[in-house]
Amino acid sequence: MKNFLIIALASTWLISSSAFASSAGLKAQVRFELPSHITTVAQAADWFLEPHGYRLALGGNAPREASAIALQSLPAALPNGRVMTIEDALLAITLDDQAVVIDNEHKLVSFELFLGGAQ
């Protein structure tokens, strides 16, 4: 199972297969390099999001599991040194059964478990 990117438009969460076309704000290219003090998903997400005006959303209307995912340690295999979009960098710090949820209107990003669907 691969990671999935979920785009939230307005206040409604919806799954989009055209996620990359819909979220120009996180299409900026970055080199995947994290300082050694960054060890959790939340810290890495903040590292990639903050310079672009996005914030990590873990409470309120965020999925219930968002906080638990954010507190997880980073995966062992990371694409260090690779150039990719911020969206791809966010996917790289999550596990295969987790999704990145993006609300472009409010510049918020969260996480949730991806529970299904055939690819």
PDB file of C-alpha atoms in Angstrom:
ATOM      1  CA  MET A   1       0.000   0.000   0.000  1.00  0.00           C
ATOM      2  CA  LYS A   2       1.367   3.449  -0.840  1.00  0.00           C
ATOM      3  CA  ASN A   3       0.966   6.709   1.029  1.00  0.00           C
ATOM      4  CA  PHE A   4      -1.885   8.866  -0.163  1.00  0.00           C
ATOM      5  CA  LEU A   5      -2.319  12.607  -0.260  1.00  0.00           C
ATOM      6  CA  ILE A   6      -5.711  13.936   0.703  1.00  0.00           C
ATOM      7  CA  ILE A   7      -6.690  17.507  -0.071  1.00  0.00           C
ATOM      8  CA  ALA A   8      -9.207  19.415   2.023  1.00  0.00           C
ATOM      9  CA  LEU A   9     -11.089  22.179   0.290  1.00  0.00           C
ATOM     10  CA  ALA A  10     -12.826  24.754   2.482  1.00  0.00           C
ATOM     11  CA  SER A  11     -13.922  22.881   5.594  1.00  0.00           C
ATOM     12  CA  THR A  12     -14.815  19.635   3.856  1.00  0.00           C
ATOM     13  CA  TRP A  13     -12.233  16.839   3.696  1.00  0.00           C
ATOM     14  CA  LEU A  14     -12.179  15.075   0.366  1.00  0.00           C
ATOM     15  CA  ILE A  15      -9.963  12.605  -1.374  1.00  0.00           C
ATOM     16  CA  SER A  16      -8.460  13.860  -4.600  1.00  0.00           C
ATOM     17  CA  SER A  17      -6.567  11.940  -7.232  1.00  0.00           C
ATOM     18  CA  SER A  18      -5.512  15.285  -8.692  1.00  0.00           C
ATOM     19  CA  ALA A  19      -3.940  16.401  -5.417  1.00  0.00           C
ATOM     20  CA  PHE A  20      -0.767  17.668  -6.988  1.00  0.00           C
ATOM     21  CA  ALA A  21      -2.601  19.918  -9.435  1.00  0.00           C
ATOM     22  CA  SER A  22      -4.856  21.274  -6.682  1.00  0.00           C
ATOM     23  CA  SER A  23      -2.280  22.379  -4.128  1.00  0.00           C
ATOM     24  CA  ALA A  24       0.176  24.740  -5.760  1.00  0.00           C
ATOM     25  CA  GLY A  25       1.239  26.009  -2.339  1.00  0.00           C
ATOM     26  CA  LEU A  26       3.062  22.788  -1.522  1.00  0.00           C
ATOM     27  CA  LYS A  27       4.422  22.090  -4.994  1.00  0.00           C
ATOM     28  CA  ALA A  28       7.609  23.996  -4.247  1.00  0.00           C
ATOM     29  CA  GLN A  29      10.732  21.921  -4.713  1.00  0.00           C
ATOM     30  CA  VAL A  30      12.908  21.208  -1.664  1.00  0.00           C
ATOM     31  CA  ARG A  31      15.947  19.073  -1.020  1.00  0.00           C
ATOM     32  CA  PHE A  32      15.047  16.456   1.579  1.00  0.00           C
ATOM     33  CA  GLU A  33      17.523  17.254   4.344  1.00  0.00           C
ATOM     34  CA  LEU A  34      16.616  17.308   8.020  1.00  0.00           C
ATOM     35  CA  PRO A  35      18.786  18.467  10.905  1.00  0.00           C
ATOM     36  CA  SER A  36      19.825  15.693  13.296  1.00  0.00           C
ATOM     37  CA  HIS A  37      17.641  17.054  16.135  1.00  0.00           C
ATOM     38  CA  ILE A  38      14.466  16.368  14.136  1.00  0.00           C
ATOM     39  CA  THR A  39      13.257  12.890  15.082  1.00  0.00           C
ATOM     40  CA  THR A  40       9.433  12.903  14.866  1.00  0.00           C
ATOM     41  CA  VAL A  41       6.894  13.256  12.079  1.00  0.00           C
ATOM     42  CA  ALA A  42       5.608  16.527  13.616  1.00  0.00           C
ATOM     43  CA  GLN A  43       9.073  18.072  13.797  1.00  0.00           C
ATOM     44  CA  ALA A  44       9.831  17.117  10.186  1.00  0.00           C
ATOM     45  CA  ALA A  45       6.451  18.361   8.952  1.00  0.00           C
ATOM     46  CA  ASP A  46       6.988  21.707  10.696  1.00  0.00           C
ATOM     47  CA  TRP A  47      10.472  21.911   9.168  1.00  0.00           C
ATOM     48  CA  PHE A  48       9.054  21.612   5.640  1.00  0.00           C
ATOM     49  CA  LEU A  49       5.816  23.607   6.188  1.00  0.00           C
ATOM     50  CA  GLU A  50       6.818  26.661   8.212  1.00  0.00           C
ATOM     51  CA  PRO A  51       8.813  28.494   5.497  1.00  0.00           C
ATOM     52  CA  HIS A  52       5.784  28.231   3.193  1.00  0.00           C
ATOM     53  CA  GLY A  53       3.190  29.595   5.609  1.00  0.00           C
ATOM     54  CA  TYR A  54       1.521  26.260   6.368  1.00  0.00           C
ATOM     55  CA  ARG A  55       0.879  24.931   9.882  1.00  0.00           C
ATOM     56  CA  LEU A  56       0.411  21.456  11.278  1.00  0.00           C
ATOM     57  CA  ALA A  57      -3.158  20.877  12.572  1.00  0.00           C
ATOM     58  CA  LEU A  58      -3.463  18.211  15.253  1.00  0.00           C
ATOM     59  CA  GLY A  59      -6.523  19.268  17.292  1.00  0.00           C
ATOM     60  CA  GLY A  60      -9.950  20.698  16.599  1.00  0.00           C
ATOM     61  CA  ASN A  61     -11.303  19.334  13.330  1.00  0.00           C
ATOM     62  CA  ALA A  62      -8.179  17.291  12.550  1.00  0.00           C
ATOM     63  CA  PRO A  63      -8.552  13.506  12.319  1.00  0.00           C
ATOM     64  CA  ARG A  64      -8.443  11.773  15.724  1.00  0.00           C
ATOM     65  CA  GLU A  65      -5.264   9.892  14.893  1.00  0.00           C
ATOM     66  CA  ALA A  66      -3.355  13.004  13.734  1.00  0.00           C
ATOM     67  CA  SER A  67      -1.603  13.568  17.069  1.00  0.00           C
ATOM     68  CA  ALA A  68      -0.530   9.942  17.403  1.00  0.00           C
ATOM     69  CA  ILE A  69       0.898   9.945  13.876  1.00  0.00           C
ATOM     70  CA  ALA A  70       2.673  13.265  14.485  1.00  0.00           C
ATOM     71  CA  LEU A  71       4.390  11.879  17.608  1.00  0.00           C
ATOM     72  CA  GLN A  72       5.773   8.829  15.786  1.00  0.00           C
ATOM     73  CA  SER A  73       9.476   8.555  15.082  1.00  0.00           C
ATOM     74  CA  LEU A  74      10.536   9.179  11.510  1.00  0.00           C
ATOM     75  CA  PRO A  75      10.784   6.107   9.270  1.00  0.00           C
ATOM     76  CA  ALA A  76      14.259   4.605   9.000  1.00  0.00           C
ATOM     77  CA  ALA A  77      14.424   4.944   5.224  1.00  0.00           C
ATOM     78  CA  LEU A  78      14.200   8.584   4.213  1.00  0.00           C
ATOM     79  CA  PRO A  79      15.032  10.079   0.790  1.00  0.00           C
ATOM     80  CA  ASN A  80      17.922  12.178   2.141  1.00  0.00           C
ATOM     81  CA  GLY A  81      19.424  14.506  -0.454  1.00  0.00           C
ATOM     82  CA  ARG A  82      16.639  13.980  -2.985  1.00  0.00           C
ATOM     83  CA  VAL A  83      14.853  16.950  -4.573  1.00  0.00           C
ATOM     84  CA  MET A  84      11.067  16.655  -4.345  1.00  0.00           C
ATOM     85  CA  THR A  85       7.922  18.678  -3.755  1.00  0.00           C
ATOM     86  CA  ILE A  86       6.929  19.524  -0.199  1.00  0.00           C
ATOM     87  CA  GLU A  87       3.939  17.218  -0.695  1.00  0.00           C
ATOM     88  CA  ASP A  88       6.280  14.338  -1.514  1.00  0.00           C
ATOM     89  CA  ALA A  89       8.479  15.192   1.464  1.00  0.00           C
ATOM     90  CA  LEU A  90       5.419  14.985   3.736  1.00  0.00           C
ATOM     91  CA  LEU A  91       4.499  11.623   2.256  1.00  0.00           C
ATOM     92  CA  ALA A  92       8.070  10.412   2.794  1.00  0.00           C
ATOM     93  CA  ILE A  93       7.837  11.001   6.558  1.00  0.00           C
ATOM     94  CA  THR A  94       4.625   8.989   6.944  1.00  0.00           C
ATOM     95  CA  LEU A  95       4.035   5.257   6.848  1.00  0.00           C
ATOM     96  CA  ASP A  96       2.282   3.435   4.009  1.00  0.00           C
ATOM     97  CA  ASP A  97      -1.044   3.256   5.860  1.00  0.00           C
ATOM     98  CA  GLN A  98      -1.068   6.989   6.635  1.00  0.00           C
ATOM     99  CA  ALA A  99      -2.316   9.891   4.568  1.00  0.00           C
ATOM    100  CA  VAL A 100      -1.404  13.566   4.488  1.00  0.00           C
ATOM    101  CA  VAL A 101      -4.433  15.863   4.704  1.00  0.00           C
ATOM    102  CA  ILE A 102      -4.015  19.354   3.227  1.00  0.00           C
ATOM    103  CA  ASP A 103      -6.359  22.316   3.607  1.00  0.00           C
ATOM    104  CA  ASN A 104      -4.948  24.834   1.136  1.00  0.00           C
ATOM    105  CA  GLU A 105      -7.520  27.513   1.935  1.00  0.00           C
ATOM    106  CA  HIS A 106      -6.456  27.677   5.584  1.00  0.00           C
ATOM    107  CA  LYS A 107      -2.853  26.533   4.992  1.00  0.00           C
ATOM    108  CA  LEU A 108      -3.194  23.588   7.351  1.00  0.00           C
ATOM    109  CA  VAL A 109      -1.751  20.090   7.121  1.00  0.00           C
ATOM    110  CA  SER A 110      -2.693  17.041   9.165  1.00  0.00           C
ATOM    111  CA  PHE A 111      -2.420  13.256   9.079  1.00  0.00           C
ATOM    112  CA  GLU A 112      -4.860  10.361   9.114  1.00  0.00           C
ATOM    113  CA  LEU A 113      -4.908   6.627   8.653  1.00  0.00           C
ATOM    114  CA  PHE A 114      -5.633   5.488   5.121  1.00  0.00           C
ATOM    115  CA  LEU A 115      -8.064   2.629   5.459  1.00  0.00           C
ATOM    116  CA  GLY A 116      -8.837   1.354   2.075  1.00  0.00           C
ATOM    117  CA  GLY A 117      -9.508   1.420  -1.547  1.00  0.00           C
ATOM    118  CA  ALA A 118      -7.869  -0.399  -4.369  1.00  0.00           C
ATOM    119  CA  GLN A 119      -5.216   1.428  -6.298  1.00  0.00           C
TER     120      GLN A 119
END
